Amino acid sequence: MTPPGHASGVRPWTVWTPLGVALAVVLFLATVGSVGVGFGVMTDCTNTYSCTSTGCPPCGTTSAWLTAGWIGQGVLLLVGSVLAVLAVRRRRLPAVRVAALALTPVSIALVVVTTALAVAAG
């Protein structure tokens, strides 16, 4: 008999492959991606309005959207870490797999949406 929370029918690679990809994508977008987007968008905003990120309303709003996106990526990275702990403990593997498969597109969508909102604000 399989204990509750354990899935004997789920093979480990079917969980670890999507989870590894999701963690790599989220980590990349939370670090290099956020810095790159922030640098590009904020440089354009500050050059267009000749002000600092806090010196005028358009660039302040742009900065706020970029910060929200960065915080969102941090939350997704935390979710991915929790999923990794669950996978190591072999708890709820089917649910971990589904969540891991959803994490990558959610992370990409978050960057796209917050960047579009930041550009629209500036």
Tab-separated table of N, CA and C in Angstrom:
chain	number	residue	atom	x	y	z
A	1	MET	N	0.839	-1.177	0.000
A	1	MET	CA	0.000	0.000	0.000
A	1	MET	C	0.883	1.238	0.000
A	2	THR	N	0.525	2.187	-0.829
A	2	THR	CA	1.281	3.424	-0.924
A	2	THR	C	0.761	4.429	0.105
A	3	PRO	N	1.681	5.034	0.890
A	3	PRO	CA	1.229	6.020	1.883
A	3	PRO	C	0.586	7.228	1.206
A	4	PRO	N	-0.334	7.904	1.897
A	4	PRO	CA	-0.961	9.091	1.334
A	4	PRO	C	0.089	10.141	0.974
A	5	GLY	N	-0.126	10.786	-0.164
A	5	GLY	CA	0.807	11.823	-0.601
A	5	GLY	C	1.921	11.292	-1.479
A	6	HIS	N	2.100	9.976	-1.510
A	6	HIS	CA	3.123	9.373	-2.355
A	6	HIS	C	2.459	8.821	-3.605
A	7	ALA	N	3.125	9.007	-4.721
A	7	ALA	CA	2.571	8.504	-5.975
A	7	ALA	C	3.532	7.484	-6.553
A	8	SER	N	3.144	6.258	-6.530
A	8	SER	CA	4.028	5.218	-7.044
A	8	SER	C	4.061	5.213	-8.567
A	9	GLY	N	3.019	5.764	-9.223
A	9	GLY	CA	2.958	5.742	-10.671
A	9	GLY	C	3.703	6.875	-11.350
A	10	VAL	N	4.222	7.836	-10.603
A	10	VAL	CA	4.928	8.967	-11.191
A	10	VAL	C	6.418	8.698	-11.130
A	11	ARG	N	7.048	8.774	-12.268
A	11	ARG	CA	8.489	8.542	-12.328
A	11	ARG	C	9.218	9.836	-11.992
A	12	PRO	N	10.333	9.762	-11.278
A	12	PRO	CA	11.027	10.973	-10.829
A	12	PRO	C	11.407	11.932	-11.959
A	13	TRP	N	11.843	11.435	-13.101
A	13	TRP	CA	12.262	12.350	-14.171
A	13	TRP	C	11.092	13.151	-14.721
A	14	THR	N	9.868	12.621	-14.604
A	14	THR	CA	8.713	13.376	-15.092
A	14	THR	C	8.405	14.555	-14.187
A	15	VAL	N	8.971	14.557	-13.005
A	15	VAL	CA	8.826	15.698	-12.098
A	15	VAL	C	10.055	16.594	-12.184
A	16	TRP	N	11.253	15.997	-12.138
A	16	TRP	CA	12.480	16.786	-12.060
A	16	TRP	C	12.798	17.536	-13.343
A	17	THR	N	12.459	16.990	-14.492
A	17	THR	CA	12.757	17.694	-15.745
A	17	THR	C	11.980	19.001	-15.848
A	18	PRO	N	10.653	18.998	-15.724
A	18	PRO	CA	9.950	20.281	-15.795
A	18	PRO	C	10.277	21.206	-14.624
A	19	LEU	N	10.551	20.627	-13.455
A	19	LEU	CA	10.889	21.452	-12.301
A	19	LEU	C	12.249	22.116	-12.486
A	20	GLY	N	13.203	21.387	-13.011
A	20	GLY	CA	14.525	21.961	-13.280
A	20	GLY	C	14.463	23.073	-14.318
A	21	VAL	N	13.700	22.838	-15.382
A	21	VAL	CA	13.539	23.866	-16.417
A	21	VAL	C	12.848	25.088	-15.823
A	22	ALA	N	11.802	24.875	-15.050
A	22	ALA	CA	11.062	25.990	-14.448
A	22	ALA	C	11.956	26.799	-13.518
A	23	LEU	N	12.719	26.131	-12.673
A	23	LEU	CA	13.606	26.838	-11.766
A	23	LEU	C	14.672	27.620	-12.526
A	24	ALA	N	15.206	27.043	-13.587
A	24	ALA	CA	16.220	27.744	-14.387
A	24	ALA	C	15.636	28.983	-15.051
A	25	VAL	N	14.446	28.858	-15.627
A	25	VAL	CA	13.807	30.000	-16.304
A	25	VAL	C	13.471	31.090	-15.303
A	26	VAL	N	12.866	30.723	-14.188
A	26	VAL	CA	12.479	31.721	-13.187
A	26	VAL	C	13.718	32.399	-12.604
A	27	LEU	N	14.756	31.636	-12.304
A	27	LEU	CA	15.985	32.217	-11.770
A	27	LEU	C	16.613	33.176	-12.781
A	28	PHE	N	16.639	32.792	-14.041
A	28	PHE	CA	17.193	33.664	-15.081
A	28	PHE	C	16.382	34.954	-15.195
A	29	LEU	N	15.060	34.822	-15.242
A	29	LEU	CA	14.218	36.011	-15.404
A	29	LEU	C	14.223	36.880	-14.146
A	30	ALA	N	14.389	36.277	-12.978
A	30	ALA	CA	14.433	37.058	-11.736
A	30	ALA	C	15.744	37.820	-11.592
A	31	THR	N	16.779	37.375	-12.261
A	31	THR	CA	18.089	38.033	-12.125
A	31	THR	C	18.460	38.768	-13.408
A	32	VAL	N	19.039	38.063	-14.338
A	32	VAL	CA	19.532	38.667	-15.576
A	32	VAL	C	18.405	39.319	-16.381
A	33	GLY	N	17.284	38.637	-16.492
A	33	GLY	CA	16.158	39.179	-17.263
A	33	GLY	C	15.620	40.461	-16.669
A	34	SER	N	15.427	40.487	-15.355
A	34	SER	CA	14.902	41.690	-14.704
A	34	SER	C	15.877	42.856	-14.797
A	35	VAL	N	17.155	42.584	-14.623
A	35	VAL	CA	18.157	43.650	-14.727
A	35	VAL	C	18.192	44.194	-16.150
A	36	GLY	N	18.177	43.303	-17.141
A	36	GLY	CA	18.210	43.735	-18.534
A	36	GLY	C	16.991	44.552	-18.934
A	37	VAL	N	15.828	44.057	-18.574
A	37	VAL	CA	14.583	44.777	-18.891
A	37	VAL	C	14.561	46.114	-18.159
A	38	GLY	N	14.905	46.088	-16.885
A	38	GLY	CA	14.904	47.319	-16.091
A	38	GLY	C	15.867	48.354	-16.642
A	39	PHE	N	17.047	47.914	-17.007
A	39	PHE	CA	18.042	48.844	-17.550
A	39	PHE	C	17.544	49.460	-18.852
A	40	GLY	N	17.050	48.624	-19.735
A	40	GLY	CA	16.580	49.127	-21.027
A	40	GLY	C	15.387	50.053	-20.916
A	41	VAL	N	14.375	49.636	-20.180
A	41	VAL	CA	13.148	50.422	-20.066
A	41	VAL	C	13.395	51.708	-19.282
A	42	MET	N	14.123	51.618	-18.179
A	42	MET	CA	14.367	52.818	-17.375
A	42	MET	C	15.300	53.799	-18.081
A	43	THR	N	16.265	53.308	-18.832
A	43	THR	CA	17.135	54.208	-19.600
A	43	THR	C	16.313	54.976	-20.617
A	44	ASP	N	15.420	54.270	-21.306
A	44	ASP	CA	14.555	54.938	-22.281
A	44	ASP	C	13.670	55.978	-21.595
A	45	CYS	N	13.103	55.633	-20.447
A	45	CYS	CA	12.206	56.550	-19.737
A	45	CYS	C	12.963	57.791	-19.258
A	46	THR	N	14.106	57.586	-18.618
A	46	THR	CA	14.850	58.728	-18.094
A	46	THR	C	15.413	59.596	-19.212
A	47	ASN	N	15.761	59.002	-20.332
A	47	ASN	CA	16.230	59.793	-21.476
A	47	ASN	C	15.084	60.578	-22.112
A	48	THR	N	13.924	59.968	-22.211
A	48	THR	CA	12.764	60.625	-22.826
A	48	THR	C	12.295	61.818	-21.998
A	49	TYR	N	12.235	61.651	-20.684
A	49	TYR	CA	11.689	62.700	-19.821
A	49	TYR	C	12.761	63.534	-19.114
A	50	SER	N	14.024	63.217	-19.345
A	50	SER	CA	15.148	63.933	-18.727
A	50	SER	C	14.989	64.051	-17.211
A	51	CYS	N	14.738	62.931	-16.564
A	51	CYS	CA	14.579	62.914	-15.104
A	51	CYS	C	15.093	61.587	-14.560
A	52	THR	N	15.073	61.470	-13.254
A	52	THR	CA	15.480	60.218	-12.617
A	52	THR	C	14.268	59.305	-12.476
A	53	SER	N	14.508	58.099	-11.995
A	53	SER	CA	13.397	57.145	-11.865
A	53	SER	C	12.370	57.605	-10.838
A	54	THR	N	12.770	58.440	-9.895
A	54	THR	CA	11.828	58.954	-8.904
A	54	THR	C	11.540	60.436	-9.097
A	55	GLY	N	12.173	61.042	-10.088
A	55	GLY	CA	12.047	62.485	-10.265
A	55	GLY	C	10.817	62.945	-11.013
A	56	CYS	N	10.162	62.078	-11.729
A	56	CYS	CA	8.954	62.472	-12.458
A	56	CYS	C	7.963	61.303	-12.471
A	57	PRO	N	6.682	61.621	-12.528
A	57	PRO	CA	5.649	60.573	-12.432
A	57	PRO	C	5.756	59.455	-13.482
A	58	PRO	N	6.002	59.744	-14.769
A	58	PRO	CA	6.040	58.599	-15.697
A	58	PRO	C	7.125	57.581	-15.348
A	59	CYS	N	8.300	58.059	-14.985
A	59	CYS	CA	9.390	57.124	-14.688
A	59	CYS	C	9.198	56.449	-13.328
A	60	GLY	N	8.541	57.127	-12.395
A	60	GLY	CA	8.236	56.504	-11.104
A	60	GLY	C	7.269	55.340	-11.275
A	61	THR	N	6.258	55.529	-12.123
A	61	THR	CA	5.291	54.463	-12.390
A	61	THR	C	5.948	53.314	-13.144
A	62	THR	N	6.797	53.655	-14.098
A	62	THR	CA	7.539	52.636	-14.846
A	62	THR	C	8.386	51.803	-13.898
A	63	SER	N	9.092	52.481	-13.008
A	63	SER	CA	9.931	51.785	-12.029
A	63	SER	C	9.094	50.892	-11.116
A	64	ALA	N	7.920	51.369	-10.731
A	64	ALA	CA	7.048	50.571	-9.859
A	64	ALA	C	6.602	49.281	-10.550
A	65	TRP	N	6.249	49.348	-11.836
A	65	TRP	CA	5.847	48.140	-12.565
A	65	TRP	C	7.003	47.163	-12.705
A	66	LEU	N	8.192	47.694	-12.956
A	66	LEU	CA	9.356	46.806	-13.066
A	66	LEU	C	9.673	46.151	-11.725
A	67	THR	N	9.527	46.899	-10.651
A	67	THR	CA	9.752	46.345	-9.316
A	67	THR	C	8.710	45.281	-8.995
A	68	ALA	N	7.475	45.536	-9.368
A	68	ALA	CA	6.414	44.536	-9.148
A	68	ALA	C	6.730	43.244	-9.901
A	69	GLY	N	7.229	43.355	-11.113
A	69	GLY	CA	7.609	42.170	-11.881
A	69	GLY	C	8.746	41.410	-11.224
A	70	TRP	N	9.715	42.152	-10.699
A	70	TRP	CA	10.845	41.523	-10.029
A	70	TRP	C	10.382	40.801	-8.765
A	71	ILE	N	9.523	41.442	-7.993
A	71	ILE	CA	8.985	40.809	-6.780
A	71	ILE	C	8.180	39.559	-7.156
A	72	GLY	N	7.395	39.660	-8.222
A	72	GLY	CA	6.633	38.498	-8.690
A	72	GLY	C	7.533	37.332	-9.058
A	73	GLN	N	8.655	37.612	-9.707
A	73	GLN	CA	9.613	36.546	-10.039
A	73	GLN	C	10.189	35.931	-8.767
A	74	GLY	N	10.425	36.767	-7.758
A	74	GLY	CA	10.911	36.248	-6.474
A	74	GLY	C	9.911	35.308	-5.827
A	75	VAL	N	8.639	35.662	-5.913
A	75	VAL	CA	7.589	34.797	-5.373
A	75	VAL	C	7.550	33.479	-6.146
A	76	LEU	N	7.664	33.556	-7.466
A	76	LEU	CA	7.670	32.327	-8.274
A	76	LEU	C	8.892	31.466	-7.958
A	77	LEU	N	10.022	32.102	-7.684
A	77	LEU	CA	11.214	31.348	-7.302
A	77	LEU	C	10.998	30.649	-5.961
A	78	LEU	N	10.326	31.313	-5.055
A	78	LEU	CA	9.987	30.698	-3.775
A	78	LEU	C	9.045	29.508	-3.979
A	79	VAL	N	8.060	29.665	-4.844
A	79	VAL	CA	7.135	28.562	-5.156
A	79	VAL	C	7.919	27.381	-5.743
A	80	GLY	N	8.841	27.684	-6.658
A	80	GLY	CA	9.666	26.620	-7.242
A	80	GLY	C	10.507	25.905	-6.203
A	81	SER	N	11.010	26.649	-5.231
A	81	SER	CA	11.796	26.039	-4.151
A	81	SER	C	10.932	25.115	-3.292
A	82	VAL	N	9.723	25.537	-3.011
A	82	VAL	CA	8.794	24.685	-2.249
A	82	VAL	C	8.488	23.418	-3.040
A	83	LEU	N	8.290	23.571	-4.344
A	83	LEU	CA	8.041	22.395	-5.192
A	83	LEU	C	9.236	21.448	-5.174
A	84	ALA	N	10.446	21.996	-5.158
A	84	ALA	CA	11.638	21.153	-5.109
A	84	ALA	C	11.698	20.370	-3.799
A	85	VAL	N	11.350	21.025	-2.708
A	85	VAL	CA	11.339	20.336	-1.408
A	85	VAL	C	10.301	19.213	-1.423
A	86	LEU	N	9.127	19.500	-1.975
A	86	LEU	CA	8.098	18.460	-2.066
A	86	LEU	C	8.571	17.296	-2.934
A	87	ALA	N	9.265	17.610	-4.019
A	87	ALA	CA	9.757	16.547	-4.911
A	87	ALA	C	10.820	15.704	-4.222
A	88	VAL	N	11.706	16.332	-3.470
A	88	VAL	CA	12.742	15.589	-2.746
A	88	VAL	C	12.104	14.655	-1.728
A	89	ARG	N	11.065	15.131	-1.089
A	89	ARG	CA	10.365	14.307	-0.097
A	89	ARG	C	9.370	13.341	-0.732
A	90	ARG	N	9.251	13.412	-2.044
A	90	ARG	CA	8.326	12.571	-2.806
A	90	ARG	C	6.883	12.729	-2.326
A	91	ARG	N	6.506	13.948	-2.104
A	91	ARG	CA	5.142	14.275	-1.679
A	91	ARG	C	4.369	14.852	-2.844
A	92	ARG	N	3.192	14.364	-3.059
A	92	ARG	CA	2.268	14.892	-4.058
A	92	ARG	C	2.945	15.130	-5.417
A	93	LEU	N	3.644	14.123	-5.905
A	93	LEU	CA	4.406	14.251	-7.148
A	93	LEU	C	3.556	14.649	-8.360
A	94	PRO	N	2.345	14.125	-8.532
A	94	PRO	CA	1.549	14.582	-9.679
A	94	PRO	C	1.230	16.082	-9.608
A	95	ALA	N	0.909	16.577	-8.423
A	95	ALA	CA	0.619	18.004	-8.266
A	95	ALA	C	1.880	18.842	-8.461
A	96	VAL	N	3.015	18.351	-7.979
A	96	VAL	CA	4.281	19.051	-8.171
A	96	VAL	C	4.603	19.154	-9.652
A	97	ARG	N	4.374	18.077	-10.384
A	97	ARG	CA	4.644	18.070	-11.826
A	97	ARG	C	3.771	19.095	-12.554
A	98	VAL	N	2.489	19.114	-12.240
A	98	VAL	CA	1.567	20.067	-12.887
A	98	VAL	C	1.978	21.498	-12.560
A	99	ALA	N	2.296	21.762	-11.299
A	99	ALA	CA	2.713	23.110	-10.900
A	99	ALA	C	4.021	23.502	-11.578
A	100	ALA	N	4.941	22.555	-11.694
A	100	ALA	CA	6.216	22.839	-12.360
A	100	ALA	C	6.002	23.152	-13.835
A	101	LEU	N	5.090	22.438	-14.473
A	101	LEU	CA	4.791	22.707	-15.880
A	101	LEU	C	4.155	24.085	-16.067
A	102	ALA	N	3.420	24.543	-15.067
A	102	ALA	CA	2.766	25.859	-15.154
A	102	ALA	C	3.713	27.004	-14.799
A	103	LEU	N	4.742	26.730	-14.040
A	103	LEU	CA	5.626	27.780	-13.534
A	103	LEU	C	6.362	28.520	-14.649
A	104	THR	N	6.852	27.832	-15.647
A	104	THR	CA	7.604	28.484	-16.727
A	104	THR	C	6.737	29.463	-17.513
A	105	PRO	N	5.572	29.065	-18.035
A	105	PRO	CA	4.772	30.046	-18.773
A	105	PRO	C	4.270	31.196	-17.898
A	106	VAL	N	4.008	30.931	-16.629
A	106	VAL	CA	3.579	32.015	-15.728
A	106	VAL	C	4.712	33.019	-15.545
A	107	SER	N	5.922	32.534	-15.396
A	107	SER	CA	7.076	33.413	-15.236
A	107	SER	C	7.299	34.274	-16.481
A	108	ILE	N	7.213	33.657	-17.639
A	108	ILE	CA	7.394	34.401	-18.894
A	108	ILE	C	6.277	35.417	-19.069
A	109	ALA	N	5.046	35.017	-18.786
A	109	ALA	CA	3.911	35.933	-18.911
A	109	ALA	C	4.057	37.114	-17.954
A	110	LEU	N	4.552	36.861	-16.753
A	110	LEU	CA	4.745	37.934	-15.787
A	110	LEU	C	5.732	38.974	-16.303
A	111	VAL	N	6.827	38.530	-16.885
A	111	VAL	CA	7.806	39.470	-17.448
A	111	VAL	C	7.184	40.255	-18.590
A	112	VAL	N	6.486	39.583	-19.464
A	112	VAL	CA	5.881	40.259	-20.620
A	112	VAL	C	4.856	41.297	-20.168
A	113	VAL	N	3.975	40.923	-19.260
A	113	VAL	CA	2.907	41.827	-18.817
A	113	VAL	C	3.476	43.019	-18.055
A	114	THR	N	4.357	42.783	-17.083
A	114	THR	CA	4.874	43.905	-16.311
A	114	THR	C	5.769	44.816	-17.156
A	115	THR	N	6.489	44.250	-18.117
A	115	THR	CA	7.287	45.093	-19.015
A	115	THR	C	6.377	45.935	-19.905
A	116	ALA	N	5.319	45.333	-20.431
A	116	ALA	CA	4.375	46.095	-21.276
A	116	ALA	C	3.724	47.210	-20.475
A	117	LEU	N	3.336	46.932	-19.238
A	117	LEU	CA	2.740	47.962	-18.388
A	117	LEU	C	3.743	49.057	-18.056
A	118	ALA	N	5.009	48.671	-17.824
A	118	ALA	CA	6.042	49.662	-17.530
A	118	ALA	C	6.304	50.559	-18.734
A	119	VAL	N	6.354	49.966	-19.918
A	119	VAL	CA	6.585	50.749	-21.132
A	119	VAL	C	5.398	51.664	-21.386
A	120	ALA	N	4.190	51.174	-21.190
A	120	ALA	CA	2.988	51.990	-21.400
A	120	ALA	C	2.927	53.157	-20.402
A	121	ALA	N	3.432	52.938	-19.183
A	121	ALA	CA	3.404	53.992	-18.180
A	121	ALA	C	4.399	55.102	-18.496
A	122	GLY	N	5.501	54.732	-19.169
A	122	GLY	CA	6.563	55.704	-19.457
A	122	GLY	C	6.348	56.304	-20.766
